[in-house]
Amino acid sequence: MKTQEFVKESMQRHNARSLAGLTLRNANGDIDTTALGYQIAIDTLTFIKKQVTEQKFYEIPVAEYVPVAVGDGVFAQNILTNLAVNTSGKFEEGIINQGIGNDRLAIADAGISSKTIKVVNWAKAVGYSIFDIEQALQANNWDLIESKHRARKKNWDLGIQEMAFLGSLHDAGVLGLYTQTAVTADTSVINQSLSSSTANEFAAIVAGLLAAYQANCNFTAMPTHFIIPQDDYLGLVAPVSNTYPFNSKLEYLKKAFAEIVPGGVKVLPCVYGIASINKSRLNGGSGKDRYVMYRHDAESIRMDIPVDFTVTQPNTLNNFQFQDAAYGQFTGVGVYRNLEILYFDI
């Protein structure tokens, strides 16, 4: 096929392809996966580069957003965390009167409750034959086996990331940072995106965030993290006021938090807070623009990975076909102090 005709056909195929589904990947040239294989039309002037361009995906460091515990409860089916409850009663119940008998003293005590998180088992195989290996070697620039293993590891990494933020679409026992059922959702403080608000509106929102959080947790804790939908976060580069364009909205937000919270509050973007991205998990399929304020504390919120990504030795029954497996265990995000996390929904 001539080069111009090939390019024209590729462009037509690209323009005809719909954008349905979760678009968090950046495909290489929007490749048609039905055309994958070894046979490629080239001519005598074609040079095949040694480098291979791989797909890119939306990736963020999960542990920066949610505490992750690796290696606890290896091969368990559930992870139980004890929750201590103070049952000592009121302080003044301990006041004694020396003028009368004090045979019975008020009791200080503590009780134990618990929360159980489901552990999910995961495994995927990689298989290849001698034909696969030899045909890939003909190109002399592509390690087929390495590519298969890297693809599987990327599948694990991206899956853990999605479980951490949105939970499982098919298992109600696996919840993410954005999909907790026992967390309060505030709809009064943020009534429009931060980036589109006026100076007065923005000031009112900023003033209301910490007040709402403190009221939610009965003034027992200060937040450490505030997660903003990524499309709104990108707009915070704009100044608070066009009349006095000295500080961006993001600078103002961080400075305001630092005035109240010792050490400030970490402000981070996350694409999973965008309604069009989380629509498969939130609001009956229509999604929500969701902001999250919480404490990044393993005693308050945590994701467990009892068994991290592990690969078995490859094996074969006939010395022609080879296969190995990778396996791991993970949980959703467990919230152990529900009042220390607060959603702000639009």
Short mmCIF file of C-alpha atoms in Angstrom, two decimals, residues 80-89 107-115:
data_model
loop_
_atom_site.label_atom_id
_atom_site.label_comp_id
_atom_site.label_asym_id
_atom_site.label_seq_id
_atom_site.Cartn_x
_atom_site.Cartn_y
_atom_site.Cartn_z
CA LEU A 80 -10.32 -6.86 60.89
CA THR A 81 -9.31 -3.61 62.58
CA ASN A 82 -10.24 -3.04 66.21
CA LEU A 83 -11.79 0.31 67.07
CA ALA A 84 -11.34 1.48 70.67
CA VAL A 85 -14.26 3.40 72.19
CA ASN A 86 -13.95 5.50 75.36
CA THR A 87 -16.81 4.64 77.74
CA SER A 88 -15.58 6.51 80.80
CA GLY A 89 -18.62 8.76 81.04
CA ILE A 107 -15.86 3.66 86.53
CA ALA A 108 -13.52 4.70 83.68
CA ASP A 109 -13.53 2.10 80.92
CA ALA A 110 -12.98 1.46 77.24
CA GLY A 111 -14.84 -0.71 74.78
CA ILE A 112 -13.84 -2.44 71.58
CA SER A 113 -15.66 -2.38 68.28
CA SER A 114 -14.30 -3.55 64.93
CA LYS A 115 -14.43 -3.01 61.20
#
